[in-house]
mmCIF file of C-alpha atoms in Angstrom:
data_model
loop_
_atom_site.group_PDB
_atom_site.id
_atom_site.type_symbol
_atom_site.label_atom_id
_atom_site.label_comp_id
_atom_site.label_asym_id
_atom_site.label_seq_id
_atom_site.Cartn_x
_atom_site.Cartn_y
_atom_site.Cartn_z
ATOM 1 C CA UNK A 1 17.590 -20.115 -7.738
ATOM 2 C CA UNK A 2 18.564 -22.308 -5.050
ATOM 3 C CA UNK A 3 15.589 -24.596 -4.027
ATOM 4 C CA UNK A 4 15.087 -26.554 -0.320
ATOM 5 C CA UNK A 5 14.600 -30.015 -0.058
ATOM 6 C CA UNK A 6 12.583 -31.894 2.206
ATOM 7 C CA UNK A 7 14.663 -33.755 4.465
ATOM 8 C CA UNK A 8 17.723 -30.903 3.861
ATOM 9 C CA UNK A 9 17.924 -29.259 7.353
ATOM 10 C CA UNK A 10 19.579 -26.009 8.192
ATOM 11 C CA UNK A 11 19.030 -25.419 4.106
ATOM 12 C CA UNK A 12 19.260 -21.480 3.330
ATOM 13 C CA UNK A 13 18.683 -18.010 6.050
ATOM 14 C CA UNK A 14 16.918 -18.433 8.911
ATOM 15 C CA UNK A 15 13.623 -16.310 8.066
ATOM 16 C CA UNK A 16 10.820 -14.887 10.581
ATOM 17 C CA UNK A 17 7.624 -14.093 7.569
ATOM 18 C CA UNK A 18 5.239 -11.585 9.351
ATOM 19 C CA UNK A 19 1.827 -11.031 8.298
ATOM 20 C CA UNK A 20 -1.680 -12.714 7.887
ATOM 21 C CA UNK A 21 -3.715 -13.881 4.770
ATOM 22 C CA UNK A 22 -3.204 -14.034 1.117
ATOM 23 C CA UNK A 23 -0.520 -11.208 1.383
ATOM 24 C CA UNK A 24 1.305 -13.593 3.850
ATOM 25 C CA UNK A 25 0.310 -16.685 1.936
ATOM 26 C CA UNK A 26 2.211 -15.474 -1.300
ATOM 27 C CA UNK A 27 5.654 -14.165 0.839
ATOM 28 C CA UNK A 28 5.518 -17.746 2.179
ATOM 29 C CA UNK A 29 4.722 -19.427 -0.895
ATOM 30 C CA UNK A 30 8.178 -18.146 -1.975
ATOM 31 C CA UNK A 31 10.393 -18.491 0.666
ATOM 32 C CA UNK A 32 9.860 -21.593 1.138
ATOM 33 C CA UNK A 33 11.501 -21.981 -2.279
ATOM 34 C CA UNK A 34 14.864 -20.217 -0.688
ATOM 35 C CA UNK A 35 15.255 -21.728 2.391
ATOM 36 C CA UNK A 36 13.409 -24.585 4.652
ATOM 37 C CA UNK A 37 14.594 -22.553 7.902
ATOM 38 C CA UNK A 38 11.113 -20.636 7.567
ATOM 39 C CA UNK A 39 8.934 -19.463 10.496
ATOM 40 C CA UNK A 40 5.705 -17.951 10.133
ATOM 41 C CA UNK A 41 4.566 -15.501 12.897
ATOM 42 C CA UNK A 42 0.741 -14.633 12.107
ATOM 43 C CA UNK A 43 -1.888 -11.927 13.096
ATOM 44 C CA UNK A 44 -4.651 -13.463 15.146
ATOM 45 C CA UNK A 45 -6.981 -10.760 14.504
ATOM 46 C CA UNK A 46 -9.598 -12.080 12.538
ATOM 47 C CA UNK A 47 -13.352 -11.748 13.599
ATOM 48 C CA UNK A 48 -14.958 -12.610 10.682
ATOM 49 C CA UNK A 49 -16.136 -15.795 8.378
ATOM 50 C CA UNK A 50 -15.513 -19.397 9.971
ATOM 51 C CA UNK A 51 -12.607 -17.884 12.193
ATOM 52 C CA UNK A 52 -14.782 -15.382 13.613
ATOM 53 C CA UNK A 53 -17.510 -18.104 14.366
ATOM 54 C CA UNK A 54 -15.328 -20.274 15.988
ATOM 55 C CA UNK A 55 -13.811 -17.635 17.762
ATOM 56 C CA UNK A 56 -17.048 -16.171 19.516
ATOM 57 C CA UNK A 57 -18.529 -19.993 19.960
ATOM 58 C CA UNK A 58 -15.269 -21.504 21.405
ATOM 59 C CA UNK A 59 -13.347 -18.261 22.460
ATOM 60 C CA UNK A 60 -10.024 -19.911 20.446
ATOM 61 C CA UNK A 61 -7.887 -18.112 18.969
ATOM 62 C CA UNK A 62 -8.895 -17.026 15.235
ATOM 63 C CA UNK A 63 -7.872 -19.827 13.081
ATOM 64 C CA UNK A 64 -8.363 -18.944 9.318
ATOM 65 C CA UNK A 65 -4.675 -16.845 9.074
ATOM 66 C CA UNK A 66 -2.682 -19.731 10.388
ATOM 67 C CA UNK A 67 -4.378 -21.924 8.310
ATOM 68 C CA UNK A 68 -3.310 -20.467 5.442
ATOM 69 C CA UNK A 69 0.390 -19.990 6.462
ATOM 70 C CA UNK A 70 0.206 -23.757 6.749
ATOM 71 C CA UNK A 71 -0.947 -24.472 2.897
ATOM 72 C CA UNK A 72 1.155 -22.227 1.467
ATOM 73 C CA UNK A 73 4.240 -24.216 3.375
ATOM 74 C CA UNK A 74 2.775 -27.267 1.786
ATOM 75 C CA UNK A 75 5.048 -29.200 -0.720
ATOM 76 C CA UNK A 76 4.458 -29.286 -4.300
ATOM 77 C CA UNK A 77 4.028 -33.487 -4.272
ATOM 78 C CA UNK A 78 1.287 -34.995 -4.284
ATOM 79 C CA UNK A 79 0.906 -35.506 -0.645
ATOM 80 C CA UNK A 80 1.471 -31.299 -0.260
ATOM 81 C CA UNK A 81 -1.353 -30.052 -2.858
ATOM 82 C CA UNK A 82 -3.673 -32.508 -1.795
ATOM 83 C CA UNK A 83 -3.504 -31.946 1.877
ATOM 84 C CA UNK A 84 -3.437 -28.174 0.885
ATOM 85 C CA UNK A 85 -6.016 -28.483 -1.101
ATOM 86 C CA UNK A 86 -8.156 -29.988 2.301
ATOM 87 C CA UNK A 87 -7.347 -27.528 4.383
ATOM 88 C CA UNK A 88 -8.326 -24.807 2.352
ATOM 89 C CA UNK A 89 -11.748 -26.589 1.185
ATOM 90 C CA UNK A 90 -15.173 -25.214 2.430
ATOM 91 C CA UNK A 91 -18.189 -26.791 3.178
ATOM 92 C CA UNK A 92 -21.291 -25.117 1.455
ATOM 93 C CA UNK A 93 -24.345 -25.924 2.999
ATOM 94 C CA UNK A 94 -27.484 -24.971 3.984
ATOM 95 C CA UNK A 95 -26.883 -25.724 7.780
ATOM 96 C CA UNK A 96 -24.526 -24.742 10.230
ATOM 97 C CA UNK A 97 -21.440 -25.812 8.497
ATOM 98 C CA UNK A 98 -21.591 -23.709 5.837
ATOM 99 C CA UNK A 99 -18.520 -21.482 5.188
ATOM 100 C CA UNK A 100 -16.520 -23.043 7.861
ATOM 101 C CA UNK A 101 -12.870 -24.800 6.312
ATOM 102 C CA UNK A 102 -11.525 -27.691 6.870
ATOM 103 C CA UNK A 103 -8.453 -26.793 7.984
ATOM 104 C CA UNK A 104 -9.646 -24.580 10.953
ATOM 105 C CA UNK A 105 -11.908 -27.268 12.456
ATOM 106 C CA UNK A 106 -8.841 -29.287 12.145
ATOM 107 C CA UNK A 107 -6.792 -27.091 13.720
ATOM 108 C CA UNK A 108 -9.171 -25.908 16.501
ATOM 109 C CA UNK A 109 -9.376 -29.865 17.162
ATOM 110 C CA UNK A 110 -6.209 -30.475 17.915
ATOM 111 C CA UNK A 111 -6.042 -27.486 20.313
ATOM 112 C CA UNK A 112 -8.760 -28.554 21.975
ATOM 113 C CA UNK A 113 -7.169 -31.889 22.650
ATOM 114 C CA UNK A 114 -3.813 -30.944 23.316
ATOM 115 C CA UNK A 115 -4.346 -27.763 24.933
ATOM 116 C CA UNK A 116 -1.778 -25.587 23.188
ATOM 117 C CA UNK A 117 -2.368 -23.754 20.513
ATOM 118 C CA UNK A 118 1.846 -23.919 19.555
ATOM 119 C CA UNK A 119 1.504 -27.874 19.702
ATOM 120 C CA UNK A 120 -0.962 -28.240 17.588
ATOM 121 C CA UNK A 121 0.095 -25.987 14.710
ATOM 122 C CA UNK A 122 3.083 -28.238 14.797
ATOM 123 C CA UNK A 123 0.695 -31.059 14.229
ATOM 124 C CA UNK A 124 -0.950 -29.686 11.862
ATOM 125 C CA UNK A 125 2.572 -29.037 10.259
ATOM 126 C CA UNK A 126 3.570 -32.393 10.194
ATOM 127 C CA UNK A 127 0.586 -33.741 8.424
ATOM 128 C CA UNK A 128 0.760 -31.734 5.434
ATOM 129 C CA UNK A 129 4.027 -32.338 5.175
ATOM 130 C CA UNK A 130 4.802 -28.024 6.214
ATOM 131 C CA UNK A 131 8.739 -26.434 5.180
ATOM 132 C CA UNK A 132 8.171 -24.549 7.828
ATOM 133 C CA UNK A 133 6.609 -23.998 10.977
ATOM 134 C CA UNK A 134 3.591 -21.604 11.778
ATOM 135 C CA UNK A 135 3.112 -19.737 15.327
ATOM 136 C CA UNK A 136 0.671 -17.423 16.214
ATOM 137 C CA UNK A 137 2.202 -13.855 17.121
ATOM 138 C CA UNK A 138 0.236 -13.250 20.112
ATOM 139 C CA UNK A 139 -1.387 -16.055 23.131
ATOM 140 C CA UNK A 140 -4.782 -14.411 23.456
ATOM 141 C CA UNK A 141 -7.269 -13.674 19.928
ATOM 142 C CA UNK A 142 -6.885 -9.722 19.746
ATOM 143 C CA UNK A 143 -9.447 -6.938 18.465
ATOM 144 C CA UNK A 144 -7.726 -4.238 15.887
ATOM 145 C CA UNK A 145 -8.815 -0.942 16.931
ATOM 146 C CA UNK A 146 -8.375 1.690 14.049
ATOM 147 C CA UNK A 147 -9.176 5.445 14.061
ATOM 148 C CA UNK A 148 -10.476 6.851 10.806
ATOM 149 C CA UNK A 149 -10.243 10.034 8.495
ATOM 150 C CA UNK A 150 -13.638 10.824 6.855
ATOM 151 C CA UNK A 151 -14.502 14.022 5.534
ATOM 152 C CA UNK A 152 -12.212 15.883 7.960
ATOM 153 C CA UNK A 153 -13.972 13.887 10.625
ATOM 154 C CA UNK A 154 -12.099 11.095 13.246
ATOM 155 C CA UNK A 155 -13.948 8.352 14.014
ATOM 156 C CA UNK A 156 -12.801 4.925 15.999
ATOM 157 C CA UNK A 157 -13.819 1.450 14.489
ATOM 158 C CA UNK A 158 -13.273 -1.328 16.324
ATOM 159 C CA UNK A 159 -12.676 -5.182 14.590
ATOM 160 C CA UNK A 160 -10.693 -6.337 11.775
ATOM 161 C CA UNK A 161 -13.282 -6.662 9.029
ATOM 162 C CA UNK A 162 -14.951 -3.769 10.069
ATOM 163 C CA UNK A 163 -11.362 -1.844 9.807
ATOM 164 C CA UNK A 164 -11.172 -3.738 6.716
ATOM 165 C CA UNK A 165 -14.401 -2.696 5.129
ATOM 166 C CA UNK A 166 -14.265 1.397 6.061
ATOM 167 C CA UNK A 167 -15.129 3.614 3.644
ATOM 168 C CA UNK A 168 -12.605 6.127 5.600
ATOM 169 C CA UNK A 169 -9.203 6.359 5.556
ATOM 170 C CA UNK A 170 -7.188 4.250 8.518
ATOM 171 C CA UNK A 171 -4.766 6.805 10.511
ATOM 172 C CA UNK A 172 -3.578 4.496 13.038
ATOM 173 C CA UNK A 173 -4.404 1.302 14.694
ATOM 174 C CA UNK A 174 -4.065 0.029 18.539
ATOM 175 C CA UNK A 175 -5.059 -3.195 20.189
ATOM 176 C CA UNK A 176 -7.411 -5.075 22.444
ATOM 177 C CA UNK A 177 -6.171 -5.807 24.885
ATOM 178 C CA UNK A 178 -3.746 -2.846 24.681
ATOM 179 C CA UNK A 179 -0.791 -5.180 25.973
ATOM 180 C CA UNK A 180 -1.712 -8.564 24.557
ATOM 181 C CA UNK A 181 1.277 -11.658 25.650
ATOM 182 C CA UNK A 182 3.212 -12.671 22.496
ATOM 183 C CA UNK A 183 4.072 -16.179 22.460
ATOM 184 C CA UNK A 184 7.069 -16.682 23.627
ATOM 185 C CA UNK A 185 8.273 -19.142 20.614
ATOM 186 C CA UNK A 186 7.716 -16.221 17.917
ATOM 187 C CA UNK A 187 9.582 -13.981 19.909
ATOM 188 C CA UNK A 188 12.786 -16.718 20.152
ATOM 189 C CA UNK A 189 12.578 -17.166 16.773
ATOM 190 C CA UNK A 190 12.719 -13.416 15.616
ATOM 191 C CA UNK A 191 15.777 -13.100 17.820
ATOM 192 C CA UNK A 192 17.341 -15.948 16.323
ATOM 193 C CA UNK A 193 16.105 -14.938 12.448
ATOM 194 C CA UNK A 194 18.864 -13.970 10.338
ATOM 195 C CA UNK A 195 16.324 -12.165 7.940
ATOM 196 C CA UNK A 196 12.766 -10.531 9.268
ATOM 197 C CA UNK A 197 10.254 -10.085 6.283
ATOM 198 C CA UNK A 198 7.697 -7.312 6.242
ATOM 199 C CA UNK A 199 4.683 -8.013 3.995
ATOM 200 C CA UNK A 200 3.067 -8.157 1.592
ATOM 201 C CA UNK A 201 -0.773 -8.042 3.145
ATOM 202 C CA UNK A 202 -3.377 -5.471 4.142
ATOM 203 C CA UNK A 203 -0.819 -3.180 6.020
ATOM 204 C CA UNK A 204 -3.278 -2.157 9.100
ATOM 205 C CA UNK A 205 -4.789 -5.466 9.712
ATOM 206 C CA UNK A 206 -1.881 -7.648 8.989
ATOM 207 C CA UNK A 207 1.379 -5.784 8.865
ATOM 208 C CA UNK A 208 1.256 -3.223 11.634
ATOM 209 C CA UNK A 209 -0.192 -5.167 13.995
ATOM 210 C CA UNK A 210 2.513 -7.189 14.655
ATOM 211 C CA UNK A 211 4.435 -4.180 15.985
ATOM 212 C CA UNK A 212 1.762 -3.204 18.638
ATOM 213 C CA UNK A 213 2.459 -6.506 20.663
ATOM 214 C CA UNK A 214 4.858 -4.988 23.294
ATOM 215 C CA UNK A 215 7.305 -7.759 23.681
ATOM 216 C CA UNK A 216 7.006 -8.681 20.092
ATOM 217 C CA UNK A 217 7.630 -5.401 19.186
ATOM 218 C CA UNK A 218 10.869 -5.097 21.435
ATOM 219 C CA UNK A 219 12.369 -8.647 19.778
ATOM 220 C CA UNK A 220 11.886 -6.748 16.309
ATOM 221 C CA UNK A 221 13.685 -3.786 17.251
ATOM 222 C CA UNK A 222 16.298 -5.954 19.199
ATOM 223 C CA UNK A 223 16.883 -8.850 16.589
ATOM 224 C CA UNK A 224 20.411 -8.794 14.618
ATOM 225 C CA UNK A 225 18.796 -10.009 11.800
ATOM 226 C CA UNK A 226 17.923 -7.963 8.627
ATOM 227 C CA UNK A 227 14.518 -6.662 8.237
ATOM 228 C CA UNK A 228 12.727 -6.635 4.556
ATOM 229 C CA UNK A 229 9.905 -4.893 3.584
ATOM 230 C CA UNK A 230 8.129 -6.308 0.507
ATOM 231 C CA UNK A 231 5.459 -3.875 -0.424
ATOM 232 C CA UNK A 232 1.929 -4.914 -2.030
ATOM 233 C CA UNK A 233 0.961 -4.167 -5.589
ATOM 234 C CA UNK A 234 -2.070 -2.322 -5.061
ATOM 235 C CA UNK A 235 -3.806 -0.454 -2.328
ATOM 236 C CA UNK A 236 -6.549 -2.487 -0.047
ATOM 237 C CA UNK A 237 -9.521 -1.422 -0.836
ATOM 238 C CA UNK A 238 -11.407 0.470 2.221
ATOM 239 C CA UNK A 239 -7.793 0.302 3.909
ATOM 240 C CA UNK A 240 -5.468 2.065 2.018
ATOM 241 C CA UNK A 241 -7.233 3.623 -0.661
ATOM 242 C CA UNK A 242 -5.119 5.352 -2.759
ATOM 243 C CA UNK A 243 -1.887 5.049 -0.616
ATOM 244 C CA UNK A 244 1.185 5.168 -3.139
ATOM 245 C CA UNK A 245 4.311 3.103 -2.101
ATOM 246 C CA UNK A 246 5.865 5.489 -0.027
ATOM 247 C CA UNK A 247 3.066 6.291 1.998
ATOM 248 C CA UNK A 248 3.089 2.773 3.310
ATOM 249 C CA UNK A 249 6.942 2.764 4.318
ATOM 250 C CA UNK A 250 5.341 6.226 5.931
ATOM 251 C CA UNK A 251 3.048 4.838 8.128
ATOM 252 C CA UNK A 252 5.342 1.959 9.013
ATOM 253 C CA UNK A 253 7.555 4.541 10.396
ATOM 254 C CA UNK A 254 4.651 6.474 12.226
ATOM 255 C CA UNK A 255 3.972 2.839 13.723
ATOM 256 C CA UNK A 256 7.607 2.297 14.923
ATOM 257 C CA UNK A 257 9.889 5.133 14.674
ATOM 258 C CA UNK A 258 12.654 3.394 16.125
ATOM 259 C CA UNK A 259 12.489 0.975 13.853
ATOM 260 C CA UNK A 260 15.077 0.186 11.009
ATOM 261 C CA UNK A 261 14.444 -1.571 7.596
ATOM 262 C CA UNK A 262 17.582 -2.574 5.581
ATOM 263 C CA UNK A 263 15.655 -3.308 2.544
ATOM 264 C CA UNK A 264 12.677 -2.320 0.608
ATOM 265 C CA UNK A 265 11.588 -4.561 -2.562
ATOM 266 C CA UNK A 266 9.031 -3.269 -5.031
ATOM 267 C CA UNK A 267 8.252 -4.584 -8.241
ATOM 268 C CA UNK A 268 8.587 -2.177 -11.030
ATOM 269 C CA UNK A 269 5.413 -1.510 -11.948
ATOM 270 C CA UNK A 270 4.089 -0.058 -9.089
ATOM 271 C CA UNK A 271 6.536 2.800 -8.492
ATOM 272 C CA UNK A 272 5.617 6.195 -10.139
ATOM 273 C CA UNK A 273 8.014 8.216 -8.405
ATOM 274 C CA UNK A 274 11.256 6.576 -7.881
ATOM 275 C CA UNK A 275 13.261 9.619 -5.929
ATOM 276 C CA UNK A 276 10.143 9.893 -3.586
ATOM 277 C CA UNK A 277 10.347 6.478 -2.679
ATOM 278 C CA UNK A 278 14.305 5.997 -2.384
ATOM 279 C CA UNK A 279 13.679 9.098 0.275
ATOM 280 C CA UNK A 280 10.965 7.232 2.587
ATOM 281 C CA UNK A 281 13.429 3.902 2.245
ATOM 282 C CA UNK A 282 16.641 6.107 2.805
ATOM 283 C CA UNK A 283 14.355 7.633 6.267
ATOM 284 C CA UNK A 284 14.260 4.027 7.461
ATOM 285 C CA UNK A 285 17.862 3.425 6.926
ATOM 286 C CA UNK A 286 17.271 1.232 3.442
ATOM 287 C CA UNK A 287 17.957 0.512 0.628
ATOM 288 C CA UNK A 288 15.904 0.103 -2.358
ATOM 289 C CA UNK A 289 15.292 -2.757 -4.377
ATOM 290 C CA UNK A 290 13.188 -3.158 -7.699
ATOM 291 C CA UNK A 291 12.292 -5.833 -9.810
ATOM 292 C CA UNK A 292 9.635 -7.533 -11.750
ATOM 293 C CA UNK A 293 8.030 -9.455 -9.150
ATOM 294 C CA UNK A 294 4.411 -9.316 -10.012
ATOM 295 C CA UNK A 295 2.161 -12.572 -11.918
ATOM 296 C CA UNK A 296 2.087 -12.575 -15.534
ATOM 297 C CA UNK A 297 -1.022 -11.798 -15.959
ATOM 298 C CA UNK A 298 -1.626 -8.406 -14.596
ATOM 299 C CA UNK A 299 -3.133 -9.436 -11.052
ATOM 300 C CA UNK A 300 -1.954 -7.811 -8.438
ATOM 301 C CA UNK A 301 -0.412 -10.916 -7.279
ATOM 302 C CA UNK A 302 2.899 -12.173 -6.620
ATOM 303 C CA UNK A 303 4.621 -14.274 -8.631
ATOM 304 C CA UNK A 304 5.790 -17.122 -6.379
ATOM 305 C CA UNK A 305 8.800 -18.109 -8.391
ATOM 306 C CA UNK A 306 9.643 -14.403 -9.393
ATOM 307 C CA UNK A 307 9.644 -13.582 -6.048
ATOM 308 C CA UNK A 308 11.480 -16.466 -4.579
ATOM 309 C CA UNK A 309 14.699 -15.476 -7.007
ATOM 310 C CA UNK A 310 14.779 -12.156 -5.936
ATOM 311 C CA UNK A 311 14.887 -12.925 -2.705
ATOM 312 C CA UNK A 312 17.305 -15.504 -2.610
ATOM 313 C CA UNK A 313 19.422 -12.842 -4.637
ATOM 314 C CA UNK A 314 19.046 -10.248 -1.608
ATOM 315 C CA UNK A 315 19.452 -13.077 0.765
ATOM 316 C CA UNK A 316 22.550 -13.750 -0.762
ATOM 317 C CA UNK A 317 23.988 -10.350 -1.037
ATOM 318 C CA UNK A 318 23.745 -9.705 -4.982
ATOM 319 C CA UNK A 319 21.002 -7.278 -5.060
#
């Protein structure tokens, strides 16, 4: 597996990562084995924890999701893990403090100062020493609005932990405000992506989102580049209870049904029903890819390294 070097520009595919949390922090934690032309493009959704609290006092936008696109692009030196390590640290206190990380204090600092939220991610970026850079998908902190299957009966929640947490079954989500402004640097840098990668993550509250930001929306349907969907290896709780592979490629397409995916990687263990979910790739105009992509140690968590070879091997046309 080909591996990018700091200081090795232009090293590897141009790649646009979509998504938000740990489901974006483990597709990132890979690719940035595979290529150092990486761009994040993250939800900023989040109403909960030290992101929502800084959100409501400050009215910024939610930092927490960024913040952890940012560690995972940190190196593996000494000077990466330890600055990862600080941004990711929480204070735990009895006073105000408590709960809130490092990193989003830091961040929310520097947009304070420089008074752009783009600028100071890059800042951010350069400190820890990022392969990669981080932008927020939208300019304005959005509110997920999901409507919900319970016993037979539709209901609307509104917020991403409370979409998060419902004992229901999501149908579809929308946004607040209904036609949020993407930031314009995301957009450029899907149209310039060679590769756009789908997931892994909580698929209403970090995937789909993404494709309800109008002009975001229309640079992912536009781009030339090759779109990837790497599905998760379990279902969210309270989200997707019970969904089995296909049924997320199934929703994807209810989301955007214009929208074409070239290539669909599961690991092995997940898929039940092969056929089945060759058909809801082959709908989206894919092709199917499986491989043992999951840790070791029967988490349902990526394997960083197992993930970043298969990858570069679809990157580079062998699988």
């Amino acid at each position: 597996m080909r591996r990018a070097e700091p200081g090795h520009a232009g090293f590897g595919p141009r790649v646009v990562a979509l998504g938000g949390g740990h489901g974006l922090y483990a597709s990132l934690s890979a690719l940035r084995m595979v290529t150092d032309r990486l761009t994040a493009v993250v939800t900023v959704a989040d109403d909960g924890g030290s992101s929502g609290r800084l959100r409501r006092e400050l009215g910024v936008l939610p930092p927490g999701d960024l913040r952890m696109a940012l560690a995972a692009l940190c190196g593996d030196d000494e000077w990466g893990s330890t600055w990862s390590e600080v941004v990711q640290h929480r204070f735990r206190s009895e006073g105000e403090l408590h709960g809130h990380a490092v990193g989003n204090l830091l961040i929310v600092a520097l947009w304070e100062l420089l008074g752009d939220p783009v600028a100071g991610l890059d800042w951010v970026g350069r400190l820890l020493g990022a392969h990669g850079r981080v932008l927020p998908m939208a300019s304005v902190p959005l509110d997920i609005v999901a409507e919900v299957e319970l016993d037979g009966v539709i209901s609307t929640i509104r917020g991403q932990v409370a979409c998060a947490l419902t004992p229901g079954r999501v149908q579809a989500i929308s946004l607040v405000p209904e036609d949020p402004p993407a930031r314009p640097e995301a957009v450029a840098a899907v149209l310039d992506a060679d590769w756009v990668v789908f997931g892994p993550g909580s698929w209403f509250t970090s995937v789909l989102p993404h494709l309800k930001v109008p002009e975001l929306a229309r640079a992912l349907h536009a781009t030339k580049a090759k779109r990837l969907v790497t599905l998760n290896l379990a279902p969210q709780p309270g989200e997707t209870d019970d969904f089995s592979p296909q049924q997320h490629l199934e929703v994807l397409r209810q989301h955007a049904p214009d929208l074409s995916i070239d290539v669909v990687l599961a690991d092995t263990g997940i898929v039940d029903d092969p056929g089945a979910l060759e058909k809801s790739v082959a709908a989206l105009g894919g092709r199917l890819v499986m491989a043992d992509v999951a840790a070791g140690d029967g988490s349902p968590r990526h394997d960083p390294r197992r993930l970043a070879s298969v990858l570069d091997e679809i990157f580079l046309q062998k699988r």
